Amino acid sequence: VYRVFENVAEKYDVMNDSMSLGIHRVWKDILMHKMNPTPGTLLVDVAGGTGDIAFRFINYVRSVRERQLQQKLRHHQNLSWQEISKSYEEEKSNPLGDSQVVVCDINKEMLKAGKQRAQHLGYSEGLSWVLGNAEELPFDDNKFDVYTIAFGIRNVTRIDLALQEAYRVLKPGGRFLCLEFSHVSNPLLSRLYDLYSFQVIPVLGEVIAGDWKSYQYLVESIRRFPPQEELKAMIEDAGFLKVDYQNLNSGIVAIHSGFKL
Amino acid sequence: LKCQLYTPQQCLHASAALRRASEEQRKEPPTPSSQQQFDTQQADPHPEQEAWGPQPSYTGQDGQESEDYESEEQLQHRILTAALEFVPEHGWTAEAIAEGAKTLGLSAAAAGMFHSDGSELILHFVSQCNTKLSDLLEQEQKQVQLGEAEKKPTDQFLRDAVEARLRMVIPYIEKWPQAVSVLLLPHNIPSSLNLLTSMIDDIWHYAGDQSTDFNWYTRRAVLTGIYNTTELVMMQDTSPDFEDTWRFLENRVADAMNMSSAAQQVQSTGKALAQGLMGAAVTVSNAEASRAAR
């Protein structure tokens, strides 16, 4: 698995776009809306290599924070100039409201690509990049508000260990969110999807990234991954409560959510 | 082991209580023991797991399943109750729920358990108020039975009941219009209508059989009309201690009483309701206009 992603790191984003026809952005946006984070949230994005989720998180929290400050201003009708300038200062000095995201990935190349992307896009605050294994996270217990793993959990050898680690590092009340390819229930769509996966994707892999085998592996790993209900049961086994899933595009992708209560 | 103290009775209790939306709060008395249980569970997850054996969800012991289920519901209620104190500041939103979760020592992410438009918070509040009203009316009835108090005439009784219920909204009156509009969303209408009608039924139940000529549906409809219009008037009222609202209420109840003696009572009910709706529409549009002007 390590070598797959070593090869894939640089072209990862381009491949994502071409494989899912750009829809993966929508999936990740939906994930962020489902999370609906408030400023002050600590997020750990595991297997988050190139930072897609992390950047979306920062954008979301920033806009929520702006809206909060605006509402505060609106409520106080008769503000003195001092108070108005103080609130602008607040906005500048603390635009994220103490929210932070830690991007954790097992692969150095992916992290490097992510850091470069962050610099390129202008993200500096509230981001950390940590090298770590999802089955054995280098974090203390009860640390994070939200744990996300987007398109990463199928690459984990022992999913149950990863889920247990997720449970461990989350605070009480914390949320586990998993975005992953899953089982398509609709038979017609399933046939089309299979056709696309096995015929088109490895070809794209060869053409764009020069790597047929990695993308063949990718498609096969999607087929081997447990379907929605089974994953839900595994999440419950790890101790999460109120576990539920939401199918996107009738099952091509599913978001599983659980709470540590 | 502690978990085995949960008798089948309490499991039934849990499932029965879940079915009755408006009476959820009556589960509160058994809470202390179950909460303690839940807290100790949180504190020592590992010994508990060993005691239950591997993979408890597969063995699916009924006792444990409904215990967790009950704790989830209880926890959700606790979070929503804690969130109420943040409503004046944040409105009926997921943010208020997040703040409420934080006061209980949970992460703000726990607010994700609820709908992002704050519906559950409002429904929880309404059902809490309805329960408080029922308890209040029950107590008054007991006092009358014990001879400690006089039995009120119907119009007085209705006035006092509606006033008592509406007064519970006063601490949240600024954000209440928002709550009303959320309750009218299509996915909330079944629950909110259910809560409203059961409250109205409750009031009539405690009002007892008086000498009115109303049939059951008319009674319900009339009181619902009175309650809704008074609520709308209250949202716009700026008089000290809402005097204007209570006077409005008095007049509406008097009208209703007078109507019962008229021969064309069904027609009048229709007319009154239509007038009530017109009044409501005017009030809402005034509220919108004044809010826009602000």
mmCIF file of N, CA and C in Angstrom, chain B residues 86-157:
data_model
loop_
_atom_site.group_PDB
_atom_site.id
_atom_site.type_symbol
_atom_site.label_atom_id
_atom_site.label_comp_id
_atom_site.label_asym_id
_atom_site.label_seq_id
_atom_site.Cartn_x
_atom_site.Cartn_y
_atom_site.Cartn_z
ATOM 1 N N PHE B 86 -28.707 28.788 26.267
ATOM 2 C CA PHE B 86 -27.943 29.541 25.280
ATOM 3 C C PHE B 86 -28.820 30.062 24.151
ATOM 4 N N VAL B 87 -30.113 29.762 24.229
ATOM 5 C CA VAL B 87 -30.993 30.176 23.135
ATOM 6 C C VAL B 87 -31.130 31.690 23.017
ATOM 7 N N PRO B 88 -31.293 32.419 24.147
ATOM 8 C CA PRO B 88 -31.418 33.876 23.985
ATOM 9 C C PRO B 88 -30.249 34.481 23.216
ATOM 10 N N GLU B 89 -29.052 33.851 23.357
ATOM 11 C CA GLU B 89 -27.890 34.425 22.691
ATOM 12 C C GLU B 89 -27.741 33.929 21.253
ATOM 13 N N HIS B 90 -27.902 32.618 21.053
ATOM 14 C CA HIS B 90 -27.605 32.041 19.741
ATOM 15 C C HIS B 90 -28.841 31.716 18.923
ATOM 16 N N GLY B 91 -30.020 31.856 19.535
ATOM 17 C CA GLY B 91 -31.203 31.435 18.807
ATOM 18 C C GLY B 91 -31.376 29.929 18.871
ATOM 19 N N TRP B 92 -32.404 29.429 18.181
ATOM 20 C CA TRP B 92 -32.696 27.990 18.204
ATOM 21 C C TRP B 92 -31.860 27.326 17.124
ATOM 22 N N THR B 93 -30.577 27.232 17.369
ATOM 23 C CA THR B 93 -29.677 26.732 16.328
ATOM 24 C C THR B 93 -28.770 25.642 16.843
ATOM 25 N N ALA B 94 -28.030 25.073 15.878
ATOM 26 C CA ALA B 94 -27.059 24.040 16.246
ATOM 27 C C ALA B 94 -25.987 24.619 17.161
ATOM 28 N N GLU B 95 -25.748 25.948 17.061
ATOM 29 C CA GLU B 95 -24.731 26.544 17.925
ATOM 30 C C GLU B 95 -25.142 26.491 19.382
ATOM 31 N N ALA B 96 -26.445 26.765 19.630
ATOM 32 C CA ALA B 96 -26.926 26.698 21.011
ATOM 33 C C ALA B 96 -26.764 25.268 21.530
ATOM 34 N N ILE B 97 -27.075 24.285 20.681
ATOM 35 C CA ILE B 97 -26.938 22.888 21.100
ATOM 36 C C ILE B 97 -25.477 22.565 21.381
ATOM 37 N N ALA B 98 -24.570 23.114 20.546
ATOM 38 C CA ALA B 98 -23.142 22.852 20.761
ATOM 39 C C ALA B 98 -22.698 23.426 22.103
ATOM 40 N N GLU B 99 -23.168 24.645 22.417
ATOM 41 C CA GLU B 99 -22.817 25.240 23.703
ATOM 42 C C GLU B 99 -23.365 24.404 24.846
ATOM 43 N N GLY B 100 -24.599 23.927 24.669
ATOM 44 C CA GLY B 100 -25.204 23.083 25.701
ATOM 45 C C GLY B 100 -24.398 21.825 25.934
ATOM 46 N N ALA B 101 -23.941 21.207 24.837
ATOM 47 C CA ALA B 101 -23.129 19.986 24.966
ATOM 48 C C ALA B 101 -21.853 20.288 25.727
ATOM 49 N N LYS B 102 -21.275 21.465 25.452
ATOM 50 C CA LYS B 102 -20.017 21.802 26.120
ATOM 51 C C LYS B 102 -20.197 21.925 27.619
ATOM 52 N N THR B 103 -21.342 22.489 28.059
ATOM 53 C CA THR B 103 -21.534 22.608 29.502
ATOM 54 C C THR B 103 -21.639 21.255 30.176
ATOM 55 N N LEU B 104 -22.011 20.231 29.417
ATOM 56 C CA LEU B 104 -22.082 18.892 30.006
ATOM 57 C C LEU B 104 -20.747 18.165 29.935
ATOM 58 N N GLY B 105 -19.723 18.870 29.441
ATOM 59 C CA GLY B 105 -18.413 18.239 29.356
ATOM 60 C C GLY B 105 -18.224 17.437 28.080
ATOM 61 N N LEU B 106 -19.159 17.581 27.145
ATOM 62 C CA LEU B 106 -19.007 16.862 25.884
ATOM 63 C C LEU B 106 -18.415 17.785 24.837
ATOM 64 N N SER B 107 -17.895 17.166 23.785
ATOM 65 C CA SER B 107 -17.381 17.981 22.692
ATOM 66 C C SER B 107 -18.536 18.665 21.969
ATOM 67 N N ALA B 108 -18.255 19.840 21.384
ATOM 68 C CA ALA B 108 -19.294 20.562 20.630
ATOM 69 C C ALA B 108 -19.771 19.754 19.436
ATOM 70 N N ALA B 109 -18.941 18.782 19.012
ATOM 71 C CA ALA B 109 -19.330 17.965 17.853
ATOM 72 C C ALA B 109 -20.566 17.122 18.138
ATOM 73 N N ALA B 110 -20.899 16.950 19.418
ATOM 74 C CA ALA B 110 -22.086 16.165 19.774
ATOM 75 C C ALA B 110 -23.353 16.796 19.210
ATOM 76 N N ALA B 111 -23.302 18.097 18.910
ATOM 77 C CA ALA B 111 -24.475 18.750 18.325
ATOM 78 C C ALA B 111 -24.808 18.134 16.973
ATOM 79 N N GLY B 112 -23.855 17.425 16.382
ATOM 80 C CA GLY B 112 -24.103 16.757 15.112
ATOM 81 C C GLY B 112 -25.160 15.681 15.199
ATOM 82 N N MET B 113 -25.495 15.260 16.420
ATOM 83 C CA MET B 113 -26.531 14.239 16.597
ATOM 84 C C MET B 113 -27.901 14.764 16.199
ATOM 85 N N PHE B 114 -28.009 16.090 16.197
ATOM 86 C CA PHE B 114 -29.318 16.693 15.955
ATOM 87 C C PHE B 114 -29.351 17.358 14.596
ATOM 88 N N HIS B 115 -30.526 17.630 14.155
ATOM 89 C CA HIS B 115 -30.752 18.314 12.889
ATOM 90 C C HIS B 115 -30.148 19.715 12.964
ATOM 91 N N SER B 116 -29.571 20.181 11.860
ATOM 92 C CA SER B 116 -28.853 21.446 11.934
ATOM 93 C C SER B 116 -29.768 22.665 12.016
ATOM 94 N N ASP B 117 -31.096 22.492 11.867
ATOM 95 C CA ASP B 117 -31.945 23.679 11.949
ATOM 96 C C ASP B 117 -32.517 23.878 13.352
ATOM 97 N N GLY B 118 -32.086 23.070 14.305
ATOM 98 C CA GLY B 118 -32.537 23.288 15.670
ATOM 99 C C GLY B 118 -33.930 22.769 15.963
ATOM 100 N N SER B 119 -34.515 21.998 15.052
ATOM 101 C CA SER B 119 -35.890 21.516 15.264
ATOM 102 C C SER B 119 -36.051 20.759 16.565
ATOM 103 N N GLU B 120 -35.119 19.837 16.824
ATOM 104 C CA GLU B 120 -35.284 19.007 18.027
ATOM 105 C C GLU B 120 -35.272 19.855 19.280
ATOM 106 N N LEU B 121 -34.448 20.915 19.263
ATOM 107 C CA LEU B 121 -34.366 21.753 20.444
ATOM 108 C C LEU B 121 -35.720 22.400 20.726
ATOM 109 N N ILE B 122 -36.341 22.910 19.659
ATOM 110 C CA ILE B 122 -37.627 23.576 19.844
ATOM 111 C C ILE B 122 -38.689 22.580 20.282
ATOM 112 N N LEU B 123 -38.734 21.431 19.633
ATOM 113 C CA LEU B 123 -39.740 20.422 19.996
ATOM 114 C C LEU B 123 -39.548 19.977 21.436
ATOM 115 N N HIS B 124 -38.284 19.828 21.838
ATOM 116 C CA HIS B 124 -37.986 19.438 23.216
ATOM 117 C C HIS B 124 -38.529 20.478 24.182
ATOM 118 N N PHE B 125 -38.284 21.756 23.839
ATOM 119 C CA PHE B 125 -38.750 22.828 24.705
ATOM 120 C C PHE B 125 -40.265 22.831 24.804
ATOM 121 N N VAL B 126 -40.924 22.698 23.654
ATOM 122 C CA VAL B 126 -42.396 22.722 23.658
ATOM 123 C C VAL B 126 -42.943 21.563 24.481
ATOM 124 N N SER B 127 -42.347 20.396 24.313
ATOM 125 C CA SER B 127 -42.876 19.257 25.068
ATOM 126 C C SER B 127 -42.609 19.426 26.556
ATOM 127 N N GLN B 128 -41.465 20.034 26.899
ATOM 128 C CA GLN B 128 -41.179 20.323 28.302
ATOM 129 C C GLN B 128 -42.234 21.270 28.883
ATOM 130 N N CYS B 129 -42.559 22.328 28.125
ATOM 131 C CA CYS B 129 -43.558 23.287 28.594
ATOM 132 C C CYS B 129 -44.900 22.618 28.781
ATOM 133 N N ASN B 130 -45.264 21.764 27.818
ATOM 134 C CA ASN B 130 -46.556 21.088 27.922
ATOM 135 C C ASN B 130 -46.621 20.219 29.161
ATOM 136 N N THR B 131 -45.523 19.536 29.445
ATOM 137 C CA THR B 131 -45.490 18.699 30.650
ATOM 138 C C THR B 131 -45.632 19.555 31.900
ATOM 139 N N LYS B 132 -44.928 20.692 31.908
ATOM 140 C CA LYS B 132 -45.032 21.570 33.074
ATOM 141 C C LYS B 132 -46.473 22.034 33.258
ATOM 142 N N LEU B 133 -47.116 22.349 32.128
ATOM 143 C CA LEU B 133 -48.510 22.795 32.201
ATOM 144 C C LEU B 133 -49.396 21.704 32.776
ATOM 145 N N SER B 134 -49.202 20.476 32.278
ATOM 146 C CA SER B 134 -50.008 19.357 32.787
ATOM 147 C C SER B 134 -49.829 19.188 34.279
ATOM 148 N N ASP B 135 -48.576 19.260 34.719
ATOM 149 C CA ASP B 135 -48.320 19.104 36.151
ATOM 150 C C ASP B 135 -49.021 20.197 36.942
ATOM 151 N N LEU B 136 -48.933 21.421 36.421
ATOM 152 C CA LEU B 136 -49.559 22.551 37.106
ATOM 153 C C LEU B 136 -51.064 22.340 37.221
ATOM 154 N N LEU B 137 -51.695 21.947 36.108
ATOM 155 C CA LEU B 137 -53.146 21.743 36.116
ATOM 156 C C LEU B 137 -53.528 20.581 37.018
ATOM 157 N N GLU B 138 -52.669 19.568 37.030
ATOM 158 C CA GLU B 138 -52.925 18.410 37.902
ATOM 159 C C GLU B 138 -52.944 18.837 39.354
ATOM 160 N N GLN B 139 -51.914 19.653 39.700
ATOM 161 C CA GLN B 139 -51.833 20.129 41.081
ATOM 162 C C GLN B 139 -53.055 20.939 41.462
ATOM 163 N N GLU B 140 -53.451 21.835 40.550
ATOM 164 C CA GLU B 140 -54.621 22.670 40.846
ATOM 165 C C GLU B 140 -55.841 21.805 41.056
ATOM 166 N N GLN B 141 -55.968 20.776 40.221
ATOM 167 C CA GLN B 141 -57.123 19.903 40.340
ATOM 168 C C GLN B 141 -57.137 19.195 41.693
ATOM 169 N N LYS B 142 -55.929 18.772 42.126
ATOM 170 C CA LYS B 142 -55.834 18.094 43.426
ATOM 171 C C LYS B 142 -56.293 19.030 44.533
ATOM 172 N N GLN B 143 -55.832 20.291 44.418
ATOM 173 C CA GLN B 143 -56.202 21.249 45.447
ATOM 174 C C GLN B 143 -57.710 21.424 45.521
ATOM 175 N N VAL B 144 -58.351 21.462 44.342
ATOM 176 C CA VAL B 144 -59.807 21.601 44.323
ATOM 177 C C VAL B 144 -60.450 20.382 44.971
ATOM 178 N N GLN B 145 -59.908 19.204 44.635
ATOM 179 C CA GLN B 145 -60.483 17.973 45.191
ATOM 180 C C GLN B 145 -60.344 17.913 46.692
ATOM 181 N N LEU B 146 -59.196 18.434 47.185
ATOM 182 C CA LEU B 146 -58.987 18.415 48.626
ATOM 183 C C LEU B 146 -59.758 19.528 49.313
ATOM 184 N N GLY B 147 -60.437 20.331 48.506
ATOM 185 C CA GLY B 147 -61.230 21.401 49.086
ATOM 186 C C GLY B 147 -60.412 22.614 49.477
ATOM 187 N N GLU B 148 -59.100 22.617 49.033
ATOM 188 C CA GLU B 148 -58.280 23.766 49.432
ATOM 189 C C GLU B 148 -58.529 24.966 48.544
ATOM 190 N N ALA B 149 -59.106 24.726 47.378
ATOM 191 C CA ALA B 149 -59.326 25.850 46.456
ATOM 192 C C ALA B 149 -60.692 25.722 45.830
ATOM 193 N N GLU B 150 -61.152 26.840 45.334
ATOM 194 C CA GLU B 150 -62.451 26.889 44.682
ATOM 195 C C GLU B 150 -62.309 26.400 43.252
ATOM 196 N N LYS B 151 -63.356 25.794 42.742
ATOM 197 C CA LYS B 151 -63.337 25.387 41.339
ATOM 198 C C LYS B 151 -63.591 26.619 40.471
ATOM 199 N N LYS B 152 -62.706 26.825 39.501
ATOM 200 C CA LYS B 152 -62.831 28.038 38.697
ATOM 201 C C LYS B 152 -63.906 27.855 37.633
ATOM 202 N N PRO B 153 -64.601 28.966 37.289
ATOM 203 C CA PRO B 153 -65.496 28.895 36.133
ATOM 204 C C PRO B 153 -64.684 28.682 34.854
ATOM 205 N N THR B 154 -65.335 28.113 33.830
ATOM 206 C CA THR B 154 -64.596 27.710 32.633
ATOM 207 C C THR B 154 -63.756 28.812 32.029
ATOM 208 N N ASP B 155 -64.359 30.005 31.900
ATOM 209 C CA ASP B 155 -63.597 31.032 31.189
ATOM 210 C C ASP B 155 -62.339 31.422 31.981
ATOM 211 N N GLN B 156 -62.492 31.507 33.293
ATOM 212 C CA GLN B 156 -61.326 31.824 34.127
ATOM 213 C C GLN B 156 -60.269 30.733 33.999
ATOM 214 N N PHE B 157 -60.763 29.488 34.017
ATOM 215 C CA PHE B 157 -59.830 28.367 33.940
ATOM 216 C C PHE B 157 -59.028 28.405 32.648
#
